XYZ file of N, CA, C and O in Angstrom:
496
model
N -15.317 -3.285 -8.087
C -13.980 -3.440 -7.562
C -14.029 -3.401 -6.056
O -14.705 -2.562 -5.491
N -13.326 -4.343 -5.421
C -13.365 -4.417 -3.968
C -11.951 -4.596 -3.472
O -11.176 -5.438 -3.953
N -11.570 -3.812 -2.451
C -10.291 -3.909 -1.819
C -10.514 -4.084 -0.319
O -11.226 -3.306 0.286
N -9.904 -5.107 0.224
C -10.084 -5.412 1.677
C -8.729 -5.603 2.285
O -7.985 -6.532 1.930
N -8.377 -4.705 3.217
C -7.074 -4.810 3.911
C -7.198 -5.659 5.141
O -8.257 -5.772 5.783
N -6.051 -6.244 5.534
C -5.960 -7.000 6.787
C -4.540 -6.973 7.230
O -3.636 -6.638 6.460
N -4.351 -7.358 8.497
C -2.970 -7.515 9.017
C -2.495 -6.400 9.927
O -1.385 -6.472 10.471
N -3.280 -5.373 10.078
C -2.862 -4.319 11.015
C -2.874 -4.782 12.473
O -3.345 -5.858 12.756
N -2.342 -3.951 13.308
C -2.309 -4.334 14.693
C -1.378 -3.385 15.494
O -0.960 -2.311 15.020
N -1.138 -3.746 16.736
C -0.262 -2.982 17.610
C 1.011 -3.709 17.878
O 0.970 -4.925 18.251
N 2.141 -3.058 17.657
C 3.445 -3.690 17.838
C 4.339 -2.697 18.545
O 4.053 -1.492 18.635
N 5.496 -3.186 18.983
C 6.464 -2.325 19.600
C 7.488 -1.949 18.527
O 7.660 -2.599 17.500
N 8.117 -0.804 18.784
C 9.157 -0.323 17.857
C 10.198 -1.401 17.615
O 10.640 -2.086 18.598
N 10.576 -1.543 16.359
C 11.553 -2.550 16.000
C 10.953 -3.843 15.469
O 11.669 -4.663 14.888
N 9.676 -4.034 15.776
C 9.041 -5.244 15.310
C 8.497 -5.136 13.874
O 8.684 -4.078 13.231
N 7.913 -6.223 13.414
C 7.442 -6.267 12.021
C 5.935 -6.549 11.948
O 5.349 -7.113 12.874
N 5.368 -6.145 10.836
C 3.985 -6.487 10.519
C 3.894 -6.700 9.006
O 4.664 -6.137 8.250
N 2.932 -7.506 8.612
C 2.651 -7.741 7.207
C 1.215 -7.395 6.932
O 0.288 -7.999 7.519
N 0.972 -6.447 6.072
C -0.365 -6.085 5.675
C -0.701 -6.792 4.342
O 0.201 -6.964 3.513
N -1.954 -7.134 4.204
C -2.429 -7.760 2.959
C -3.687 -7.009 2.477
O -4.459 -6.547 3.304
N -3.801 -6.963 1.170
C -4.973 -6.312 0.578
C -5.491 -7.271 -0.520
O -4.767 -7.554 -1.474
N -6.700 -7.707 -0.375
C -7.351 -8.519 -1.402
C -7.999 -7.613 -2.391
O -8.896 -6.812 -2.021
N -7.616 -7.682 -3.639
C -8.152 -6.832 -4.699
C -8.881 -7.724 -5.691
O -8.315 -8.590 -6.295
N -10.167 -7.414 -5.830
C -10.967 -8.227 -6.761
C -11.751 -7.293 -7.663
O -12.126 -6.186 -7.271
N -11.974 -7.739 -8.914
C -12.817 -7.016 -9.824
C -12.112 -5.986 -10.699
O -12.736 -5.375 -11.552
N -10.791 -5.776 -10.502
C -10.071 -4.812 -11.327
C -9.421 -5.605 -12.432
O -8.424 -6.340 -12.233
N -9.898 -5.408 -13.678
C -9.501 -6.277 -14.740
C -8.599 -5.638 -15.770
O -8.273 -6.235 -16.777
N -8.145 -4.411 -15.536
C -7.309 -3.747 -16.491
C -5.898 -4.366 -16.471
O -5.353 -4.685 -15.415
N -5.325 -4.518 -17.643
C -3.981 -5.109 -17.753
C -2.887 -4.168 -17.283
O -1.836 -4.554 -16.843
N -3.127 -2.878 -17.433
C -2.183 -1.818 -16.998
C -2.697 -1.236 -15.729
O -3.814 -0.713 -15.700
N -1.890 -1.289 -14.671
C -2.410 -0.856 -13.363
C -1.265 -0.370 -12.465
O -0.073 -0.632 -12.729
N -1.669 0.338 -11.484
C -0.743 0.738 -10.377
C -1.482 0.373 -9.103
O -2.616 0.768 -8.929
N -0.832 -0.308 -8.211
C -1.380 -0.605 -6.912
C -0.448 -0.073 -5.822
O 0.778 -0.059 -6.019
N -1.021 0.306 -4.765
C -0.154 0.915 -3.734
C -0.722 0.889 -2.323
O -1.879 0.616 -2.122
N 0.129 1.233 -1.397
C -0.196 1.374 -0.016
C 0.028 2.852 0.379
O 1.024 3.451 -0.002
N -0.920 3.378 1.096
C -0.884 4.754 1.586
C -1.134 4.710 3.101
O -1.706 3.748 3.601
N -0.801 5.755 3.770
C -1.091 5.863 5.188
C -1.414 7.252 5.599
O -0.995 8.221 4.945
N -2.156 7.311 6.698
C -2.504 8.639 7.198
C -2.474 8.570 8.727
O -3.165 7.752 9.336
N -1.670 9.446 9.293
C -1.627 9.572 10.759
C -2.547 10.671 11.195
O -2.857 11.580 10.421
N -3.023 10.626 12.461
C -3.923 11.678 12.924
C -3.313 13.031 12.775
O -2.162 13.324 13.105
N -4.100 13.975 12.184
C -3.638 15.352 12.009
C -2.706 15.558 10.854
O -2.219 16.652 10.662
N -2.410 14.524 10.090
C -1.499 14.622 8.994
C -2.210 14.274 7.681
O -3.229 13.579 7.692
N -1.617 14.665 6.574
C -2.164 14.309 5.252
C -1.797 12.860 4.937
O -0.814 12.372 5.418
N -2.642 12.304 4.083
C -2.332 10.948 3.613
C -1.070 10.992 2.785
O -0.861 11.928 1.982
N -0.228 9.998 2.942
C 1.001 9.917 2.180
C 1.101 8.589 1.489
O 0.674 7.539 1.967
N 1.791 8.621 0.354
C 2.057 7.403 -0.385
C 3.214 6.661 0.274
O 4.249 7.279 0.602
N 3.070 5.379 0.466
C 4.067 4.565 1.118
C 4.889 3.751 0.101
O 6.100 3.821 0.062
N 4.134 3.052 -0.767
C 4.808 2.205 -1.779
C 3.829 1.933 -2.907
O 2.607 1.816 -2.640
N 4.356 1.764 -4.101
C 3.532 1.401 -5.267
C 4.238 0.301 -6.064
O 5.416 0.146 -5.981
N 3.404 -0.396 -6.842
C 3.903 -1.402 -7.711
C 3.030 -1.391 -9.007
O 1.816 -1.234 -8.912
N 3.671 -1.517 -10.154
C 2.854 -1.537 -11.383
C 2.819 -2.917 -12.029
O 3.346 -3.922 -11.404
N 2.251 -2.999 -13.187
C 2.046 -4.317 -13.808
C 3.349 -4.950 -14.238
O 3.348 -6.171 -14.480
N 4.419 -4.253 -14.302
C 5.706 -4.807 -14.633
C 6.478 -5.194 -13.378
O 7.622 -5.715 -13.480
N 5.900 -4.961 -12.252
C 6.591 -5.264 -10.962
C 7.518 -4.156 -10.496
O 8.314 -4.414 -9.575
N 7.499 -3.044 -11.157
C 8.348 -1.949 -10.767
C 7.803 -1.303 -9.491
O 6.606 -1.009 -9.383
N 8.663 -1.083 -8.543
C 8.255 -0.571 -7.230
C 8.855 0.767 -6.926
O 9.912 1.120 -7.427
N 8.142 1.532 -6.123
C 8.632 2.797 -5.594
C 8.267 2.906 -4.150
O 7.221 2.375 -3.703
N 9.141 3.522 -3.375
C 8.920 3.612 -1.934
C 9.136 5.060 -1.473
O 9.965 5.766 -2.051
N 8.402 5.401 -0.442
C 8.683 6.698 0.214
C 10.035 6.623 0.826
O 10.492 5.551 1.298
N 10.690 7.753 0.884
C 12.045 7.797 1.465
C 12.045 7.248 2.879
O 13.016 6.577 3.284
N 11.028 7.546 3.599
C 11.017 7.171 5.037
C 10.852 5.669 5.303
O 11.150 5.209 6.365
N 10.474 4.913 4.264
C 10.320 3.489 4.471
C 11.306 2.673 3.615
O 11.342 1.437 3.754
N 12.048 3.349 2.770
C 13.010 2.659 1.915
C 13.924 1.774 2.747
O 14.495 2.199 3.738
N 14.056 0.546 2.297
C 14.881 -0.402 2.995
C 14.260 -1.125 4.139
O 14.841 -2.108 4.642
N 13.119 -0.698 4.570
C 12.386 -1.344 5.670
C 11.128 -2.011 5.221
O 10.725 -3.045 5.787
N 10.432 -1.453 4.255
C 9.173 -1.991 3.734
C 9.372 -2.595 2.367
O 10.184 -2.152 1.574
N 8.581 -3.642 2.094
C 8.613 -4.293 0.796
C 7.193 -4.515 0.322
O 6.382 -5.147 1.026
N 6.871 -3.998 -0.844
C 5.563 -4.204 -1.477
C 5.656 -5.356 -2.426
O 6.656 -5.504 -3.151
N 4.636 -6.210 -2.488
C 4.609 -7.300 -3.455
C 3.193 -7.568 -3.856
O 2.234 -7.268 -3.159
N 3.082 -8.244 -5.003
C 1.778 -8.527 -5.580
C 1.745 -9.972 -6.064
O 2.617 -10.408 -6.805
N 0.716 -10.697 -5.644
C 0.538 -12.039 -6.154
C -0.836 -12.084 -6.825
O -1.798 -11.389 -6.438
N -0.919 -12.898 -7.919
C -2.118 -12.940 -8.718
C -2.622 -14.385 -8.886
O -1.836 -15.272 -9.179
N -3.886 -14.543 -8.707
C -4.532 -15.876 -8.851
C -5.855 -15.679 -9.525
O -6.815 -15.259 -8.895
N -5.861 -15.931 -10.867
C -7.048 -15.656 -11.638
C -7.475 -14.223 -11.515
O -6.746 -13.319 -11.787
N -8.674 -13.995 -11.066
C -9.203 -12.607 -11.036
C -8.927 -11.939 -9.704
O -9.315 -10.776 -9.511
N -8.180 -12.606 -8.795
C -7.959 -12.037 -7.495
C -6.487 -11.749 -7.329
O -5.645 -12.550 -7.641
N -6.250 -10.505 -6.892
C -4.883 -10.074 -6.598
C -4.737 -9.862 -5.111
O -5.642 -9.392 -4.442
N -3.545 -10.162 -4.611
C -3.249 -9.898 -3.214
C -2.015 -9.008 -3.178
O -0.951 -9.382 -3.620
N -2.226 -7.870 -2.600
C -1.160 -6.870 -2.472
C -0.689 -6.847 -1.050
O -1.472 -6.646 -0.141
N 0.597 -7.140 -0.867
C 1.145 -7.211 0.476
C 2.130 -6.081 0.746
O 2.737 -5.556 -0.143
N 2.276 -5.755 2.022
C 3.290 -4.791 2.438
C 3.965 -5.376 3.679
O 3.347 -5.458 4.762
N 5.192 -5.811 3.492
C 5.998 -6.310 4.635
C 6.679 -5.108 5.257
O 7.408 -4.392 4.582
N 6.455 -4.898 6.540
C 6.996 -3.763 7.231
C 7.934 -4.241 8.349
O 7.466 -4.891 9.279
N 9.193 -3.916 8.226
C 10.163 -4.323 9.244
C 10.740 -3.063 9.925
O 10.577 -1.942 9.445
N 11.335 -3.320 11.069
C 11.938 -2.220 11.848
C 10.991 -1.054 11.998
O 11.358 0.096 11.773
N 9.766 -1.358 12.435
C 8.780 -0.310 12.582
C 9.171 0.704 13.664
O 9.789 0.341 14.648
N 8.844 1.956 13.383
C 9.079 2.981 14.406
C 7.831 3.784 14.631
O 6.781 3.522 13.965
N 7.884 4.642 15.607
C 6.675 5.357 16.040
C 6.039 6.137 14.893
O 4.761 6.240 14.844
N 6.841 6.656 13.986
C 6.335 7.452 12.883
C 5.572 6.609 11.818
O 4.927 7.164 10.905
N 5.640 5.309 11.954
C 4.944 4.413 11.016
C 3.507 4.191 11.443
O 2.713 3.600 10.690
N 3.114 4.687 12.567
C 1.726 4.505 13.052
C 0.765 5.256 12.154
O 1.066 6.353 11.687
N -0.403 4.682 11.958
C -1.427 5.346 11.188
C -2.405 4.308 10.557
O -2.257 3.114 10.791
N -3.360 4.893 9.862
C -4.261 4.020 9.113
C -3.653 3.763 7.730
O -3.270 4.725 7.046
N -3.565 2.488 7.379
C -2.946 2.112 6.101
C -4.082 1.682 5.130
O -4.951 0.873 5.489
N -3.985 2.247 3.928
C -4.957 1.924 2.901
C -4.268 1.367 1.667
O -3.193 1.802 1.304
N -4.954 0.432 1.045
C -4.484 -0.025 -0.274
C -5.369 0.643 -1.313
O -6.504 0.967 -1.062
N -4.787 0.768 -2.480
C -5.534 1.464 -3.581
C -5.023 0.912 -4.910
O -3.965 0.401 -5.024
N -5.913 1.073 -5.887
C -5.553 0.606 -7.241
C -6.037 1.651 -8.263
O -7.058 2.339 -8.034
N -5.295 1.821 -9.322
C -5.654 2.777 -10.372
C -4.916 2.460 -11.621
O -4.194 1.426 -11.718
N -4.986 3.306 -12.610
C -4.267 3.123 -13.839
C -2.778 3.218 -13.656
O -2.287 3.896 -12.742
N -2.017 2.652 -14.597
C -0.574 2.649 -14.481
C 0.005 4.073 -14.543
O 1.131 4.299 -14.098
N -0.795 5.003 -15.066
C -0.311 6.431 -15.123
C -0.026 6.958 -13.749
O 0.754 7.903 -13.602
N -0.664 6.405 -12.716
C -0.347 6.872 -11.368
C 1.084 6.516 -11.009
O 1.863 7.347 -10.513
N 1.494 5.306 -11.286
C 2.832 4.847 -10.942
C 3.897 5.649 -11.807
O 4.996 5.897 -11.295
N 3.501 6.024 -13.018
C 4.452 6.721 -13.828
C 4.514 8.229 -13.548
O 5.320 8.951 -14.103
N 3.615 8.638 -12.669
C 3.583 10.052 -12.287
C 2.736 10.922 -13.193
O 2.725 12.194 -13.000
N 1.991 10.351 -14.098
C 1.179 11.142 -15.010
C -0.254 11.333 -14.513
O -1.092 11.908 -15.208
N -0.542 10.794 -13.350
C -1.878 10.924 -12.744
C -1.683 10.995 -11.253
O -0.783 10.329 -10.725
N -2.497 11.788 -10.598
C -2.229 11.931 -9.179
C -3.321 11.367 -8.254
O -3.367 11.655 -7.099
N -4.228 10.559 -8.840
C -5.276 9.935 -8.008
C -5.411 8.464 -8.379
O -5.231 8.122 -9.538
N -5.733 7.699 -7.373
C -6.056 6.323 -7.551
C -7.583 6.227 -7.669
O -8.299 7.075 -7.254
N -8.047 5.124 -8.297
C -9.478 5.052 -8.539
C -10.256 4.335 -7.404
O -11.396 4.711 -7.131
N -9.631 3.343 -6.812
C -10.366 2.534 -5.832
C -9.530 2.383 -4.567
O -8.320 2.190 -4.609
N -10.233 2.437 -3.426
C -9.566 2.378 -2.140
C -10.231 1.391 -1.220
O -11.441 1.144 -1.276
N -9.446 0.807 -0.337
C -9.944 -0.013 0.700
C -10.377 0.816 1.889
O -10.198 2.055 1.916
N -10.848 0.139 2.921
C -11.366 0.812 4.106
C -10.257 1.134 5.111
O -10.469 1.954 6.034
N -9.130 0.498 4.943
C -8.028 0.811 5.828
C -7.862 -0.178 6.966
O -8.801 -0.868 7.397
N -6.598 -0.302 7.430
C -6.316 -1.120 8.577
C -5.286 -0.345 9.468
O -4.370 0.253 8.967
N -5.543 -0.341 10.735
C -4.768 0.442 11.688
C -3.482 -0.231 12.062
O -3.466 -1.380 12.409
N -2.420 0.552 12.048
C -1.127 0.133 12.539
C -0.715 1.073 13.679
O -0.654 2.294 13.475
N -0.407 0.527 14.805
C -0.001 1.310 15.950
C 1.378 0.812 16.464
O 1.482 -0.368 16.795
N 2.326 1.662 16.465
C 3.680 1.271 16.963
C 3.956 2.055 18.254
O 3.802 3.273 18.267
N 4.345 1.317 19.241
C 4.605 1.956 20.574
C 6.041 1.667 20.944
O 6.664 0.756 20.494
N 6.497 2.530 21.874
C 7.919 2.390 22.318
C 8.010 1.440 23.503
O 7.026 1.047 24.091
């Protein structure tokens, strides 16, 4: 299983960024995919998740500003995170991850596979 993030960068507050994660090799029909972030000195936090039914969940801090989506092409999945109205608190390293659908349902608290991360920096 391989996850590769892209799309990070430096933007000013109020601007937008779109992150993408190429997911290959994960062949389970039931899954949960998500975006997480970690700022310096803080714990990693869940940003948004999506399951095989397209059901999405968002952290309260990004609700209404971020949109997670998944596109599938044969064995390759692309997980995107559209981030609008970015603010300083959105800065951090963003990771995509994939695991069983039990994570999205709350019955499991760890994802199985992680990408290397992409940095997002928001300045005033």
